[in-house]
Amino acid sequence: MAEIALSPPLSAFAALARHGRHGRAEGPAGVVVEELRGLALATVIARKGRAADLAAACRASFGVEPASTPRRTAKDGLAVVWSGPGQWLAVAEKGHPLTAGGADGLADALRGALAGLASVTDQSDARGALRLSGPRVRDALAKGLALDLHPRAFRPGDAASTWCALIDVQLWQVDAAPTYDLLVARGFAGSFWHWLEASAAEFGLEVR
Amino acid sequence: MRITCPHCGERGNEEFAYLGDATVRRPDDAGAARPGAPEFERWMDYVYLRDNPAGRHRELWQHVHGCRAWLVVTRDISTHAIFSVEDARAAALARPSLVARDAAS
Ligand SMILES: [Zn+2]
């Protein structure tokens, strides 16, 4: 059989995101969105009774302590996001050394460091990722997200698995600007994008 | 109705799926085919028969659009008042016979 050359991962939003300004044209954009491309993603699920050992091994190998509550912890471009009891999503930024040979390098590194402690599955092509910011980003998200993002209730580092406009999402707050990163299953990228464009239009949406 | 997931916090019930009666216990024996035998009646009760109390009840729910954990929700079926929400695994392990079974595996 002929060898199949795999093409590099395609952007989940490339066919949807029209760069520039949408909706209200006056004044500064209320919502700013950019796709986070080239992330390496992997789910890490603790084996029975091994969560504490997993946390120790993760700290020793990567310098990151996985949270036991809905939080994101990170070091040098590698983040671990709590996504359920004994479950985390590992996220390596584009260009992270672990992914030099490809996005699945993250899962390989985790599998090596956490052997016997966790089940690791590469998810790099399974999600679409957006970074959302702007002074009205909370108002736009509130149209679909039944989660209180007020700074009193949700702070930088906080993470949540929930749904937004009836689409399952995983999100976390990056900084107090506020900036949020939001992941959807890749197959829902189109539905989510259309909802976002419509919901942010009245505030002015800038697509970067 | 809002359910406070012990892992995620308070969320709307649309994030959860109802998964059945949390009070039933799987019989330990292998069962018997003969109606009238105690084993048969125990299995009949476990598989088919459910109480429908107008009041306090224990139910299994899953936080299916969140952390995906199975939960035991104790609530009043008439008023929707929720008394407690527990992690189902923790609640199951707290039951003596299952602790023994888990330790033996
Ligand atoms: Zn939950």
mmCIF file of N, CA and C in Angstrom, chain A residues 23-90:
data_model
loop_
_atom_site.group_PDB
_atom_site.id
_atom_site.type_symbol
_atom_site.label_atom_id
_atom_site.label_comp_id
_atom_site.label_asym_id
_atom_site.label_seq_id
_atom_site.Cartn_x
_atom_site.Cartn_y
_atom_site.Cartn_z
ATOM 1 N N GLY A 23 -20.718 43.372 12.754
ATOM 2 C CA GLY A 23 -21.761 43.968 13.596
ATOM 3 C C GLY A 23 -21.557 45.464 13.748
ATOM 4 N N ARG A 24 -21.844 45.958 14.952
ATOM 5 C CA ARG A 24 -21.730 47.396 15.196
ATOM 6 C C ARG A 24 -20.345 47.889 14.791
ATOM 7 N N ALA A 25 -20.317 48.960 13.973
ATOM 8 C CA ALA A 25 -19.051 49.423 13.412
ATOM 9 C C ALA A 25 -18.447 50.577 14.197
ATOM 10 N N GLU A 26 -19.284 51.261 15.010
ATOM 11 C CA GLU A 26 -18.815 52.461 15.710
ATOM 12 C C GLU A 26 -18.029 52.070 16.971
ATOM 13 N N GLY A 27 -17.043 52.897 17.298
ATOM 14 C CA GLY A 27 -16.318 52.739 18.560
ATOM 15 C C GLY A 27 -15.443 51.500 18.580
ATOM 16 N N PRO A 28 -14.777 51.302 19.716
ATOM 17 C CA PRO A 28 -13.920 50.110 19.828
ATOM 18 C C PRO A 28 -14.755 48.831 19.854
ATOM 19 N N ALA A 29 -14.153 47.744 19.390
ATOM 20 C CA ALA A 29 -14.871 46.463 19.373
ATOM 21 C C ALA A 29 -15.203 46.039 20.801
ATOM 22 N N GLY A 30 -16.434 45.584 21.024
ATOM 23 C CA GLY A 30 -16.835 45.105 22.346
ATOM 24 C C GLY A 30 -16.317 43.708 22.623
ATOM 25 N N VAL A 31 -16.148 42.929 21.558
ATOM 26 C CA VAL A 31 -15.686 41.549 21.703
ATOM 27 C C VAL A 31 -14.588 41.296 20.671
ATOM 28 N N VAL A 32 -13.510 40.695 21.113
ATOM 29 C CA VAL A 32 -12.398 40.352 20.220
ATOM 30 C C VAL A 32 -12.202 38.847 20.283
ATOM 31 N N VAL A 33 -12.104 38.213 19.118
ATOM 32 C CA VAL A 33 -11.924 36.761 19.101
ATOM 33 C C VAL A 33 -10.776 36.392 18.169
ATOM 34 N N GLU A 34 -9.961 35.452 18.613
ATOM 35 C CA GLU A 34 -8.981 34.874 17.693
ATOM 36 C C GLU A 34 -8.934 33.373 17.915
ATOM 37 N N GLU A 35 -8.707 32.656 16.834
ATOM 38 C CA GLU A 35 -8.593 31.214 16.985
ATOM 39 C C GLU A 35 -7.213 30.880 17.536
ATOM 40 N N LEU A 36 -7.176 29.949 18.497
ATOM 41 C CA LEU A 36 -5.896 29.455 18.998
ATOM 42 C C LEU A 36 -5.529 28.248 18.144
ATOM 43 N N ARG A 37 -4.586 28.474 17.260
ATOM 44 C CA ARG A 37 -4.197 27.385 16.360
ATOM 45 C C ARG A 37 -2.962 26.678 16.886
ATOM 46 N N GLY A 38 -2.833 25.423 16.491
ATOM 47 C CA GLY A 38 -1.619 24.679 16.794
ATOM 48 C C GLY A 38 -1.472 24.248 18.240
ATOM 49 N N LEU A 39 -2.580 24.248 19.010
ATOM 50 C CA LEU A 39 -2.499 23.734 20.372
ATOM 51 C C LEU A 39 -2.337 22.214 20.316
ATOM 52 N N ALA A 40 -1.565 21.688 21.249
ATOM 53 C CA ALA A 40 -1.552 20.233 21.443
ATOM 54 C C ALA A 40 -2.413 19.954 22.665
ATOM 55 N N LEU A 41 -3.312 18.975 22.539
ATOM 56 C CA LEU A 41 -4.254 18.667 23.613
ATOM 57 C C LEU A 41 -4.223 17.176 23.918
ATOM 58 N N ALA A 42 -4.399 16.856 25.199
ATOM 59 C CA ALA A 42 -4.499 15.439 25.573
ATOM 60 C C ALA A 42 -5.308 15.318 26.853
ATOM 61 N N THR A 43 -6.191 14.332 26.893
ATOM 62 C CA THR A 43 -6.903 14.065 28.138
ATOM 63 C C THR A 43 -6.047 13.143 29.003
ATOM 64 N N VAL A 44 -6.066 13.413 30.298
ATOM 65 C CA VAL A 44 -5.315 12.623 31.280
ATOM 66 C C VAL A 44 -6.328 12.149 32.315
ATOM 67 N N ILE A 45 -6.499 10.847 32.419
ATOM 68 C CA ILE A 45 -7.477 10.296 33.361
ATOM 69 C C ILE A 45 -6.753 9.379 34.333
ATOM 70 N N ALA A 46 -6.883 9.690 35.623
ATOM 71 C CA ALA A 46 -6.156 8.947 36.654
ATOM 72 C C ALA A 46 -6.651 7.504 36.730
ATOM 73 N N ARG A 47 -5.724 6.581 36.877
ATOM 74 C CA ARG A 47 -6.098 5.197 37.169
ATOM 75 C C ARG A 47 -6.628 5.144 38.588
ATOM 76 N N LYS A 48 -7.348 4.085 38.860
ATOM 77 C CA LYS A 48 -8.019 3.931 40.153
ATOM 78 C C LYS A 48 -7.058 4.146 41.329
ATOM 79 N N GLY A 49 -7.381 5.108 42.170
ATOM 80 C CA GLY A 49 -6.606 5.349 43.383
ATOM 81 C C GLY A 49 -5.231 5.956 43.164
ATOM 82 N N ARG A 50 -4.939 6.420 41.935
ATOM 83 C CA ARG A 50 -3.594 6.922 41.664
ATOM 84 C C ARG A 50 -3.527 8.435 41.465
ATOM 85 N N ALA A 51 -4.581 9.142 41.802
ATOM 86 C CA ALA A 51 -4.621 10.585 41.531
ATOM 87 C C ALA A 51 -3.486 11.331 42.235
ATOM 88 N N ALA A 52 -3.195 10.960 43.495
ATOM 89 C CA ALA A 52 -2.145 11.664 44.239
ATOM 90 C C ALA A 52 -0.774 11.390 43.614
ATOM 91 N N ASP A 53 -0.531 10.130 43.222
ATOM 92 C CA ASP A 53 0.747 9.795 42.578
ATOM 93 C C ASP A 53 0.873 10.498 41.231
ATOM 94 N N LEU A 54 -0.259 10.579 40.533
ATOM 95 C CA LEU A 54 -0.282 11.261 39.233
ATOM 96 C C LEU A 54 0.114 12.729 39.412
ATOM 97 N N ALA A 55 -0.464 13.375 40.439
ATOM 98 C CA ALA A 55 -0.164 14.785 40.675
ATOM 99 C C ALA A 55 1.323 14.972 40.969
ATOM 100 N N ALA A 56 1.880 14.067 41.788
ATOM 101 C CA ALA A 56 3.298 14.163 42.136
ATOM 102 C C ALA A 56 4.178 13.969 40.903
ATOM 103 N N ALA A 57 3.821 12.989 40.066
ATOM 104 C CA ALA A 57 4.616 12.713 38.864
ATOM 105 C C ALA A 57 4.531 13.875 37.884
ATOM 106 N N CYS A 58 3.368 14.474 37.796
ATOM 107 C CA CYS A 58 3.168 15.600 36.884
ATOM 108 C C CYS A 58 4.011 16.797 37.342
ATOM 109 N N ARG A 59 4.025 16.999 38.649
ATOM 110 C CA ARG A 59 4.817 18.095 39.213
ATOM 111 C C ARG A 59 6.306 17.839 38.966
ATOM 112 N N ALA A 60 6.731 16.585 39.185
ATOM 113 C CA ALA A 60 8.151 16.262 39.028
ATOM 114 C C ALA A 60 8.595 16.378 37.572
ATOM 115 N N SER A 61 7.754 15.932 36.641
ATOM 116 C CA SER A 61 8.165 15.885 35.237
ATOM 117 C C SER A 61 7.952 17.194 34.501
ATOM 118 N N PHE A 62 6.862 17.902 34.832
ATOM 119 C CA PHE A 62 6.503 19.083 34.041
ATOM 120 C C PHE A 62 6.442 20.369 34.856
ATOM 121 N N GLY A 63 6.596 20.256 36.180
ATOM 122 C CA GLY A 63 6.535 21.447 37.019
ATOM 123 C C GLY A 63 5.134 22.011 37.182
ATOM 124 N N VAL A 64 4.127 21.202 36.831
ATOM 125 C CA VAL A 64 2.744 21.659 36.945
ATOM 126 C C VAL A 64 2.003 20.759 37.923
ATOM 127 N N GLU A 65 1.313 21.389 38.872
ATOM 128 C CA GLU A 65 0.513 20.629 39.826
ATOM 129 C C GLU A 65 -0.928 20.601 39.324
ATOM 130 N N PRO A 66 -1.468 19.435 38.943
ATOM 131 C CA PRO A 66 -2.856 19.408 38.479
ATOM 132 C C PRO A 66 -3.800 19.744 39.633
ATOM 133 N N ALA A 67 -4.756 20.616 39.381
ATOM 134 C CA ALA A 67 -5.690 21.041 40.423
ATOM 135 C C ALA A 67 -6.708 19.946 40.700
ATOM 136 N N SER A 68 -7.233 19.914 41.935
ATOM 137 C CA SER A 68 -8.288 18.949 42.260
ATOM 138 C C SER A 68 -9.652 19.640 42.304
ATOM 139 N N THR A 69 -9.687 20.899 41.905
ATOM 140 C CA THR A 69 -10.938 21.656 41.765
ATOM 141 C C THR A 69 -10.927 22.264 40.360
ATOM 142 N N PRO A 70 -12.042 22.834 39.901
ATOM 143 C CA PRO A 70 -12.073 23.358 38.519
ATOM 144 C C PRO A 70 -11.151 24.559 38.310
ATOM 145 N N ARG A 71 -9.888 24.266 38.140
ATOM 146 C CA ARG A 71 -8.869 25.300 37.945
ATOM 147 C C ARG A 71 -7.911 24.878 36.850
ATOM 148 N N ARG A 72 -7.227 25.879 36.300
ATOM 149 C CA ARG A 72 -6.179 25.634 35.322
ATOM 150 C C ARG A 72 -4.856 26.027 35.954
ATOM 151 N N THR A 73 -3.877 25.138 35.886
ATOM 152 C CA THR A 73 -2.537 25.465 36.356
ATOM 153 C C THR A 73 -1.604 25.365 35.164
ATOM 154 N N ALA A 74 -0.547 26.168 35.147
ATOM 155 C CA ALA A 74 0.300 26.213 33.953
ATOM 156 C C ALA A 74 1.737 26.549 34.305
ATOM 157 N N LYS A 75 2.632 26.106 33.453
ATOM 158 C CA LYS A 75 4.032 26.510 33.561
ATOM 159 C C LYS A 75 4.681 26.431 32.176
ATOM 160 N N ASP A 76 5.322 27.499 31.787
ATOM 161 C CA ASP A 76 6.099 27.545 30.544
ATOM 162 C C ASP A 76 5.325 26.995 29.338
ATOM 163 N N GLY A 77 4.115 27.442 29.162
ATOM 164 C CA GLY A 77 3.378 27.065 27.953
ATOM 165 C C GLY A 77 2.670 25.726 28.021
ATOM 166 N N LEU A 78 2.762 25.056 29.158
ATOM 167 C CA LEU A 78 2.031 23.798 29.342
ATOM 168 C C LEU A 78 1.022 23.980 30.473
ATOM 169 N N ALA A 79 -0.253 23.763 30.167
ATOM 170 C CA ALA A 79 -1.308 23.941 31.165
ATOM 171 C C ALA A 79 -2.011 22.623 31.409
ATOM 172 N N VAL A 80 -2.538 22.480 32.617
ATOM 173 C CA VAL A 80 -3.353 21.322 32.965
ATOM 174 C C VAL A 80 -4.682 21.867 33.492
ATOM 175 N N VAL A 81 -5.766 21.503 32.821
ATOM 176 C CA VAL A 81 -7.077 22.048 33.160
ATOM 177 C C VAL A 81 -7.933 20.939 33.763
ATOM 178 N N TRP A 82 -8.389 21.146 34.992
ATOM 179 C CA TRP A 82 -9.277 20.165 35.631
ATOM 180 C C TRP A 82 -10.531 20.025 34.780
ATOM 181 N N SER A 83 -10.935 18.798 34.481
ATOM 182 C CA SER A 83 -12.148 18.660 33.670
ATOM 183 C C SER A 83 -13.129 17.656 34.251
ATOM 184 N N GLY A 84 -12.851 17.137 35.427
ATOM 185 C CA GLY A 84 -13.746 16.207 36.100
ATOM 186 C C GLY A 84 -12.949 15.538 37.200
ATOM 187 N N PRO A 85 -13.616 14.819 38.099
ATOM 188 C CA PRO A 85 -12.864 14.160 39.171
ATOM 189 C C PRO A 85 -11.845 13.178 38.585
ATOM 190 N N GLY A 86 -10.581 13.377 38.889
ATOM 191 C CA GLY A 86 -9.528 12.503 38.367
ATOM 192 C C GLY A 86 -9.252 12.677 36.884
ATOM 193 N N GLN A 87 -9.738 13.789 36.300
ATOM 194 C CA GLN A 87 -9.569 13.991 34.860
ATOM 195 C C GLN A 87 -9.074 15.402 34.557
ATOM 196 N N TRP A 88 -8.158 15.483 33.620
ATOM 197 C CA TRP A 88 -7.598 16.781 33.233
ATOM 198 C C TRP A 88 -7.417 16.833 31.717
ATOM 199 N N LEU A 89 -7.386 18.068 31.220
ATOM 200 C CA LEU A 89 -7.002 18.291 29.833
ATOM 201 C C LEU A 89 -5.650 18.992 29.858
ATOM 202 N N ALA A 90 -4.649 18.378 29.224
ATOM 203 C CA ALA A 90 -3.340 19.013 29.119
ATOM 204 C C ALA A 90 -3.311 19.825 27.827
#
